[in-house]
CSV table of C-alpha atoms in Angstrom, one decimal:
chain,number,residue,atom,x,y,z
A,1,GLN,CA,9.0,-22.9,-25.3
A,2,LEU,CA,6.1,-20.8,-26.7
A,3,CYS,CA,8.5,-18.0,-27.6
A,4,SER,CA,10.6,-20.4,-29.7
A,5,LEU,CA,7.6,-21.3,-31.9
A,6,PHE,CA,7.8,-18.2,-34.0
A,7,GLN,CA,11.5,-17.4,-33.5
A,8,ASN,CA,13.2,-16.1,-36.7
A,9,ARG,CA,9.8,-16.1,-38.6
A,10,MET,CA,10.1,-12.4,-39.7
A,11,ASN,CA,8.0,-13.0,-42.8
A,12,LEU,CA,5.1,-14.7,-41.0
A,13,THR,CA,1.8,-12.9,-41.8
A,14,TYR,CA,-0.8,-15.2,-40.2
A,15,ILE,CA,-1.0,-16.9,-36.8
A,16,ALA,CA,-3.9,-19.0,-35.4
A,17,LEU,CA,-3.7,-19.9,-31.7
A,18,ASN,CA,-7.4,-20.5,-31.2
A,19,SER,CA,-8.7,-23.4,-29.1
A,20,ASN,CA,-5.4,-24.2,-27.3
A,21,TYR,CA,-6.4,-23.5,-23.7
A,22,PHE,CA,-3.8,-20.7,-23.4
A,23,SER,CA,-4.3,-18.8,-20.2
A,24,HIS,CA,-1.3,-16.5,-20.7
A,25,LEU,CA,0.9,-15.3,-23.6
A,26,PRO,CA,4.5,-14.6,-22.7
A,27,GLN,CA,6.0,-11.2,-23.4
A,28,CYS,CA,8.4,-12.7,-26.0
A,29,MET,CA,5.7,-14.5,-27.9
A,30,PHE,CA,5.5,-12.2,-30.9
A,31,GLU,CA,9.0,-10.6,-30.8
A,32,GLY,CA,10.4,-9.8,-34.3
A,33,LEU,CA,7.2,-10.7,-36.2
A,34,TYR,CA,7.2,-7.4,-38.1
A,35,SER,CA,5.1,-8.7,-41.0
A,36,LEU,CA,2.3,-10.3,-39.0
A,37,MET,CA,-1.1,-9.1,-40.3
A,38,VAL,CA,-3.6,-11.5,-38.8
A,39,LEU,CA,-3.7,-12.9,-35.3
A,40,HIS,CA,-6.4,-15.3,-34.1
A,41,ALA,CA,-6.4,-16.2,-30.5
A,42,HIS,CA,-10.0,-16.8,-29.8
A,43,SER,CA,-11.5,-19.7,-27.7
A,44,ASN,CA,-8.7,-19.8,-25.1
A,45,LEU,CA,-8.6,-19.0,-21.4
A,46,LEU,CA,-6.7,-15.7,-21.7
A,47,ARG,CA,-7.4,-13.1,-18.9
A,48,VAL,CA,-5.0,-10.3,-19.5
A,49,ILE,CA,-3.3,-8.9,-22.6
A,50,GLN,CA,-0.3,-7.2,-21.0
A,51,LYS,CA,1.5,-4.1,-22.0
A,52,ASP,CA,3.6,-4.2,-25.2
A,53,LEU,CA,2.7,-7.8,-26.1
A,54,PHE,CA,2.1,-6.6,-29.7
A,55,LYS,CA,4.9,-4.0,-29.8
A,56,ASP,CA,6.7,-5.6,-32.8
A,57,LEU,CA,3.5,-6.2,-34.9
A,58,HIS,CA,3.7,-3.0,-37.0
A,59,ASN,CA,1.6,-4.5,-39.9
A,60,LEU,CA,-1.2,-6.0,-37.7
A,61,GLN,CA,-4.6,-5.5,-39.3
A,62,SER,CA,-6.9,-8.2,-37.8
A,63,VAL,CA,-7.1,-9.5,-34.2
A,64,ASP,CA,-9.7,-12.0,-32.9
A,65,LEU,CA,-9.7,-12.3,-29.1
A,66,SER,CA,-13.3,-13.5,-28.7
A,67,ASN,CA,-14.4,-16.3,-26.4
A,68,ASN,CA,-11.8,-15.9,-23.7
A,69,ALA,CA,-12.0,-14.7,-20.1
A,70,ILE,CA,-10.2,-11.4,-20.8
A,71,VAL,CA,-10.8,-8.7,-18.1
A,72,PHE,CA,-8.2,-6.2,-19.4
A,73,ILE,CA,-6.3,-5.3,-22.6
A,74,HIS,CA,-3.5,-2.7,-22.3
A,75,PRO,CA,-4.1,0.1,-24.8
A,76,SER,CA,-0.5,-0.2,-26.2
A,77,ASN,CA,-1.6,-3.5,-27.9
A,78,ILE,CA,-4.7,-2.3,-29.8
A,79,GLU,CA,-2.9,0.8,-30.8
A,80,MET,CA,-0.7,-1.4,-33.0
A,81,ILE,CA,-3.8,-2.6,-34.9
A,82,GLY,CA,-4.1,-0.7,-38.2
A,83,LYS,CA,-1.0,1.4,-37.3
A,84,LEU,CA,0.1,1.1,-40.9
A,85,ASP,CA,-3.1,2.8,-42.2
A,86,SER,CA,-2.8,2.6,-46.0
A,87,GLN,CA,-5.3,2.6,-48.8
A,88,TYR,CA,-3.8,-0.6,-50.1
A,89,LYS,CA,-4.4,-2.4,-46.7
A,90,PRO,CA,-7.7,-4.2,-46.0
A,91,ASN,CA,-10.0,-2.8,-43.3
A,92,THR,CA,-8.8,-3.2,-39.7
A,93,GLN,CA,-10.7,-5.7,-37.7
A,94,LEU,CA,-11.0,-6.2,-33.9
A,95,THR,CA,-13.2,-8.9,-32.3
A,96,ILE,CA,-13.5,-9.0,-28.5
A,97,LYS,CA,-16.9,-10.5,-27.9
A,98,HIS,CA,-17.7,-13.1,-25.2
A,99,ASN,CA,-15.1,-12.0,-22.6
A,100,SER,CA,-15.3,-10.7,-19.0
A,101,PHE,CA,-14.2,-7.1,-19.3
A,102,GLU,CA,-13.9,-4.9,-16.3
A,103,CYS,CA,-15.0,-1.5,-17.6
A,104,ASN,CA,-13.0,0.7,-15.2
A,105,CYS,CA,-10.5,3.5,-15.6
A,106,GLU,CA,-7.8,1.2,-16.8
A,107,MET,CA,-9.9,0.3,-19.8
A,108,LYS,CA,-10.4,4.0,-20.8
A,109,GLY,CA,-7.5,3.8,-23.2
A,110,VAL,CA,-9.1,0.9,-25.1
A,111,ARG,CA,-12.5,2.6,-25.1
A,112,ASP,CA,-11.1,5.9,-26.4
A,113,TRP,CA,-9.1,4.1,-29.2
A,114,ILE,CA,-12.1,2.2,-30.4
A,115,THR,CA,-14.3,5.3,-30.3
A,116,SER,CA,-11.8,7.3,-32.3
A,117,MET,CA,-11.5,4.6,-34.9
A,118,LEU,CA,-15.2,4.3,-35.3
A,119,ASN,CA,-15.6,8.0,-35.7
A,120,LYS,CA,-13.1,8.3,-38.5
A,121,LYS,CA,-14.6,9.7,-41.7
A,122,ARG,CA,-13.1,6.8,-43.7
A,123,ARG,CA,-14.4,4.0,-41.4
A,124,ARG,CA,-11.7,1.4,-41.6
A,125,LEU,CA,-12.5,-0.6,-38.4
A,126,LYS,CA,-14.6,-3.7,-38.3
A,127,PHE,CA,-15.4,-4.1,-34.6
A,128,THR,CA,-17.4,-6.6,-32.6
A,129,SER,CA,-17.8,-5.3,-29.1
A,130,ASP,CA,-18.7,-7.0,-25.8
A,131,LYS,CA,-20.7,-5.9,-22.8
A,132,CYS,CA,-19.2,-4.9,-19.5
A,133,THR,CA,-19.3,-7.6,-16.8
A,134,SER,CA,-18.2,-5.4,-14.0
A,135,PRO,CA,-18.6,-3.2,-12.1
A,136,ALA,CA,-22.2,-4.4,-11.4
A,137,ILE,CA,-23.8,-1.0,-12.2
A,138,ARG,CA,-22.3,-1.0,-15.7
A,139,ALA,CA,-23.3,-4.6,-16.3
A,140,TRP,CA,-26.8,-3.8,-15.1
A,141,ARG,CA,-27.0,-0.8,-17.5
A,142,ASN,CA,-25.7,-3.1,-20.4
A,143,ASP,CA,-22.8,-0.8,-21.0
A,144,TYR,CA,-20.3,-1.8,-23.8
A,145,VAL,CA,-16.5,-1.7,-23.8
A,146,HIS,CA,-16.5,1.0,-26.4
A,147,ASN,CA,-19.1,3.4,-24.8
A,148,PHE,CA,-19.0,3.0,-21.0
A,149,THR,CA,-18.7,6.2,-18.9
A,150,THR,CA,-16.7,6.9,-15.8
A,151,THR,CA,-16.7,9.8,-13.3
A,152,TRP,CA,-13.7,12.0,-12.6
A,153,LEU,CA,-13.6,10.9,-9.0
A,154,GLU,CA,-13.6,7.3,-9.9
A,155,CYS,CA,-10.5,7.7,-12.1
A,156,ASN,CA,-8.8,10.0,-9.7
A,157,ALA,CA,-9.6,8.5,-6.4
A,158,MET,CA,-6.0,7.7,-5.6
A,159,ILE,CA,-5.0,11.3,-6.4
A,160,VAL,CA,-7.8,12.5,-4.1
A,161,ILE,CA,-6.7,10.1,-1.4
A,162,LYS,CA,-3.0,11.1,-1.7
A,163,VAL,CA,-3.8,14.8,-1.8
A,164,SER,CA,-6.2,14.4,1.2
A,165,THR,CA,-3.6,12.4,3.1
A,166,ILE,CA,-0.8,14.9,2.3
A,167,SER,CA,-3.1,17.8,3.2
A,168,GLY,CA,-4.4,16.1,6.3
A,169,GLY,CA,-0.9,15.2,7.3
A,170,SER,CA,0.3,18.7,6.7
A,171,ILE,CA,-2.5,20.2,8.7
A,172,LEU,CA,-1.9,17.8,11.5
A,173,PHE,CA,1.9,18.5,11.4
A,174,VAL,CA,1.2,22.3,11.4
A,175,THR,CA,-1.3,21.9,14.2
A,176,LEU,CA,1.1,19.8,16.3
A,177,LEU,CA,3.9,22.2,15.6
A,178,THR,CA,1.8,25.1,16.6
A,179,LEU,CA,0.7,23.4,19.8
A,180,LEU,CA,4.3,22.5,20.5
A,181,LEU,CA,5.4,26.1,19.9
A,182,LEU,CA,2.6,27.4,22.0
A,183,LYS,CA,3.5,25.0,24.8
A,184,THR,CA,7.1,26.1,24.6
A,185,PHE,CA,6.5,29.9,24.3
A,186,TRP,CA,3.1,30.2,26.0
A,187,ARG,CA,4.4,31.8,29.2
A,188,ASP,CA,6.6,34.1,27.1
A,189,ILE,CA,3.5,35.2,25.1
A,190,LYS,CA,1.5,35.8,28.3
A,191,TYR,CA,4.4,37.8,29.8
A,192,LYS,CA,4.7,40.0,26.6
A,193,ARG,CA,1.0,40.6,26.7
A,194,MET,CA,1.1,41.5,30.3
A,195,VAL,CA,4.0,43.9,29.7
A,196,HIS,CA,2.2,45.5,26.7
A,197,LYS,CA,-0.9,45.9,28.8
A,198,ALA,CA,1.0,47.5,31.6
A,199,ARG,CA,2.8,50.0,29.3
A,200,LYS,CA,-0.6,51.4,28.2
A,201,HIS,CA,-0.6,53.3,31.5
A,202,GLU,CA,-3.0,55.9,30.1
A,203,ASP,CA,-5.7,53.3,29.6
A,204,TYR,CA,-4.9,51.0,32.6
A,205,ALA,CA,-4.6,51.5,36.3
A,206,LEU,CA,-3.4,49.4,39.3
A,207,VAL,CA,-6.1,47.2,40.8
A,208,HIS,CA,-6.9,48.4,44.3
A,209,ALA,CA,-9.1,46.0,46.1
A,210,ASN,CA,-10.3,46.7,49.6
A,211,ASN,CA,-7.4,47.2,52.0
A,212,ILE,CA,-4.8,46.0,49.4
A,213,GLU,CA,-1.7,48.2,49.5
A,214,HIS,CA,1.0,45.9,48.4
A,215,ASP,CA,1.4,43.4,45.6
A,216,ALA,CA,3.2,40.9,47.8
A,217,PHE,CA,4.4,40.3,51.4
A,218,VAL,CA,7.9,38.7,51.4
A,219,SER,CA,8.7,36.1,54.1
A,220,TYR,CA,12.4,35.2,54.3
A,221,HIS,CA,15.2,34.4,56.7
A,222,VAL,CA,17.7,37.1,57.6
A,223,GLU,CA,20.4,35.3,55.7
A,224,LYS,CA,18.5,36.0,52.5
A,225,LEU,CA,18.0,39.7,53.2
A,226,LEU,CA,20.7,40.7,50.8
A,227,TRP,CA,19.2,38.6,48.0
A,228,VAL,CA,15.7,40.1,48.8
A,229,GLU,CA,17.0,43.7,48.7
A,230,GLN,CA,19.4,43.4,45.7
A,231,ASP,CA,17.8,40.8,43.5
A,232,LEU,CA,14.1,40.4,44.3
A,233,CYS,CA,13.3,44.1,44.9
A,234,ASN,CA,15.5,45.2,42.0
A,235,GLN,CA,13.7,42.8,39.6
A,236,LEU,CA,10.2,43.4,40.8
A,237,GLU,CA,10.2,47.0,41.9
A,238,ASN,CA,12.8,48.6,39.6
A,239,GLY,CA,12.4,46.5,36.5
A,240,PRO,CA,12.0,48.0,33.0
A,241,ASP,CA,8.5,46.5,32.4
A,242,ILE,CA,6.0,46.2,35.3
A,243,LYS,CA,6.8,47.7,38.7
A,244,PHE,CA,5.4,45.9,41.7
A,245,LYS,CA,5.2,47.0,45.3
A,246,LEU,CA,6.6,44.7,48.0
A,247,ILE,CA,6.5,44.8,51.8
A,248,TYR,CA,8.7,42.8,54.2
A,249,ASP,CA,9.6,43.1,57.9
A,250,ASP,CA,12.4,45.7,57.4
A,251,ARG,CA,9.9,48.0,55.7
A,252,ILE,CA,7.2,47.7,58.4
A,253,ILE,CA,6.7,51.0,60.3
A,254,PRO,CA,7.0,50.3,64.0
A,255,GLY,CA,3.8,50.7,65.9
A,256,GLY,CA,2.1,48.2,68.2
A,257,SER,CA,3.3,44.7,68.5
A,258,LEU,CA,5.5,43.0,65.9
A,259,PHE,CA,2.9,40.2,65.4
A,260,THR,CA,0.1,42.7,64.8
A,261,SER,CA,2.2,44.7,62.3
A,262,LEU,CA,3.1,41.5,60.4
A,263,GLY,CA,-0.6,40.4,60.4
A,264,ILE,CA,-1.7,43.8,59.0
A,265,ALA,CA,1.1,43.7,56.3
A,266,ILE,CA,0.0,40.2,55.2
A,267,HIS,CA,-3.6,41.1,55.3
A,268,ASN,CA,-3.0,44.2,53.1
A,269,SER,CA,-1.0,42.3,50.5
A,270,ARG,CA,-2.4,40.6,47.3
A,271,LYS,CA,0.2,37.8,47.4
A,272,ILE,CA,2.5,36.2,49.9
A,273,ILE,CA,6.0,35.2,48.8
A,274,PHE,CA,7.9,32.6,50.8
A,275,VAL,CA,11.6,32.6,50.2
A,276,VAL,CA,12.2,29.1,51.4
A,277,SER,CA,15.7,28.1,52.6
A,278,ARG,CA,16.8,25.6,55.3
A,279,ALA,CA,17.2,28.5,57.8
A,280,TRP,CA,13.7,29.7,56.9
A,281,VAL,CA,12.2,26.3,57.6
A,282,LYS,CA,13.7,26.2,61.1
A,283,ASP,CA,12.8,29.8,62.1
A,284,ALA,CA,9.9,30.0,64.5
A,285,MET,CA,8.9,33.5,63.3
A,286,ASN,CA,8.4,32.2,59.8
A,287,GLN,CA,6.0,29.5,61.1
A,288,PHE,CA,3.9,32.4,62.4
A,289,GLU,CA,3.9,33.9,58.9
A,290,VAL,CA,2.9,30.6,57.4
A,291,ASP,CA,-0.1,30.3,59.8
A,292,MET,CA,-1.1,33.9,58.9
A,293,ALA,CA,-0.9,33.1,55.2
A,294,LEU,CA,-3.0,29.9,55.6
A,295,ALA,CA,-5.6,31.9,57.5
A,296,LYS,CA,-5.7,34.6,54.7
A,297,LEU,CA,-5.9,31.8,52.1
A,298,LEU,CA,-9.0,30.4,53.8
A,299,ASP,CA,-10.6,33.8,53.9
A,300,ASP,CA,-9.9,34.8,50.3
A,301,TYR,CA,-10.3,31.5,48.6
A,302,ARG,CA,-7.8,32.2,45.8
A,303,ASP,CA,-4.2,31.3,44.8
A,304,MET,CA,-2.2,33.9,46.7
A,305,ILE,CA,0.9,32.0,47.9
A,306,ILE,CA,4.1,31.9,45.8
A,307,VAL,CA,6.9,29.6,47.0
A,308,LEU,CA,10.5,30.4,46.0
A,309,LEU,CA,12.7,27.4,46.7
A,310,MET,CA,16.2,28.8,47.1
A,311,GLU,CA,17.9,25.4,47.7
A,312,HIS,CA,17.1,21.7,47.7
A,313,ILE,CA,15.5,20.7,51.0
A,314,PRO,CA,14.6,17.0,51.7
A,315,LYS,CA,10.9,16.6,52.5
A,316,ASP,CA,11.7,14.9,55.8
A,317,GLU,CA,13.3,18.2,56.9
A,318,MET,CA,10.1,20.2,56.2
A,319,PRO,CA,7.2,20.7,58.6
A,320,ASP,CA,3.9,19.3,57.3
A,321,LYS,CA,2.4,22.8,56.7
A,322,VAL,CA,5.4,23.8,54.5
A,323,LYS,CA,5.1,20.6,52.5
A,324,MET,CA,1.4,21.2,52.0
A,325,ILE,CA,2.0,24.8,50.8
A,326,ILE,CA,4.7,23.7,48.4
A,327,LYS,CA,2.5,20.9,47.0
A,328,HIS,CA,-0.7,23.0,46.5
A,329,ASN,CA,0.7,26.4,45.5
A,330,ASN,CA,2.9,28.0,42.8
A,331,CYS,CA,6.4,26.9,43.4
A,332,LEU,CA,9.5,28.3,41.6
A,333,ARG,CA,13.0,27.1,41.9
A,334,TRP,CA,16.0,29.5,42.1
A,335,SER,CA,19.0,28.5,40.0
A,336,ASN,CA,22.5,29.9,39.5
A,337,ASN,CA,22.1,29.4,35.8
A,338,GLU,CA,21.4,32.7,34.0
A,339,LYS,CA,19.0,31.3,31.5
A,340,LYS,CA,17.0,29.6,34.2
A,341,GLN,CA,17.1,32.8,36.2
A,342,ALA,CA,15.5,34.7,33.3
A,343,LYS,CA,12.6,32.1,33.3
A,344,PHE,CA,12.4,32.4,37.1
A,345,TRP,CA,11.8,36.1,37.0
A,346,ARG,CA,9.4,35.9,34.1
A,347,ASP,CA,7.3,33.3,35.9
A,348,LEU,CA,7.4,35.2,39.2
A,349,LYS,CA,6.2,38.4,37.4
A,350,LEU,CA,3.4,36.4,35.7
A,351,GLU,CA,2.2,35.2,39.0
A,352,LEU,CA,2.3,38.6,40.6
A,353,GLY,CA,0.8,40.2,37.5
A,354,LYS,CA,-2.5,38.2,37.8
A,355,HIS,CA,-5.2,40.7,38.6
A,356,HIS,CA,-2.5,43.4,38.8
A,357,LEU,CA,-4.1,45.7,36.1
A,358,GLU,CA,-7.6,46.5,35.0
A,359,LEU,CA,-9.1,48.7,32.3
A,360,LYS,CA,-10.1,52.1,33.5
A,361,GLU,CA,-13.8,52.7,33.6
A,362,PRO,CA,-14.9,55.6,31.3
A,363,VAL,CA,-16.0,58.6,33.3
A,364,GLN,CA,-19.7,59.1,33.0
A,365,GLU,CA,-21.3,62.6,32.7
A,366,ASP,CA,-23.7,61.8,35.5
A,367,ASP,CA,-20.8,61.1,37.8
A,368,ILE,CA,-19.3,64.5,36.9
A,369,ASN,CA,-22.6,66.3,37.6
A,370,GLU,CA,-22.9,64.5,41.0
A,371,GLU,CA,-19.4,65.6,42.0
A,372,ALA,CA,-20.2,69.2,41.0
């Protein structure tokens, strides 16, 4: 209904809407009023002068919005005031006193327009300003609508938050991705590092602890002898990277009792590999080797047992000692899948490679003199 008040009044030059208790002016209120020069809307209850409300008022010269409750005027409206700046037009006038302006970043456009008009050499703006009512700091300082100041951070807080959020999210994403990649390829990285270290043979040497002659003693059932000789030994002793030294019953030089020879071989090995199969579990001889391994484990206090599960064996078919060893030691599962076999050999070499190499100590001159 308000829009119909001035419909088809293209020649209207003056409108007085004061003292009518208007709280809002619809967007269509001044459409087509191209000749309007004076607009009085003081003494109402207006709170916001929205964007492009005055977009058709090309001849507007005087606006009175005083004595309302206005908190915000969109800059597009006051830019229409005095737009037709001619020497034949009267001075431009803007009255906005007695309102409730929020002097924030959204009001910067209004502030800048008023300031630019007041600074013109030919001063054509008659302006009655109003104090800021918020934020509290500006009200306390008695800042005015036309001269309040803002900080860069205040007006760009959302940009800072967005940039920080995006940056933080990106850093978090990269961190999570890095952790995921490290988790996925960590053992590959460790293996490459171990191989690289081993290839620097001029700077590194095998670790020879007291009485240690072999990297591992292999306990197996005779049915797995072919696998031990053709697969296990070929991968560990004749591989292209690190060459380990294995000992098992067929390589033990006869001398004394078999049990004594086995005990010495186990004692002189850094690790013990159990090639676990159903037949191995049932073999009494292997139970002796398990007991010897547990005794060595108690003496050395370190992880020295590696379990290779060659097939699925239900727990109820395993002796308690074997179940305990599988539960508390490094356990690798053999697979017929080639990709899984590659990981199997990599992980087995990593376990055997622990403490396998050490940096050579530099030869001291005092040592040379003593030898001489």
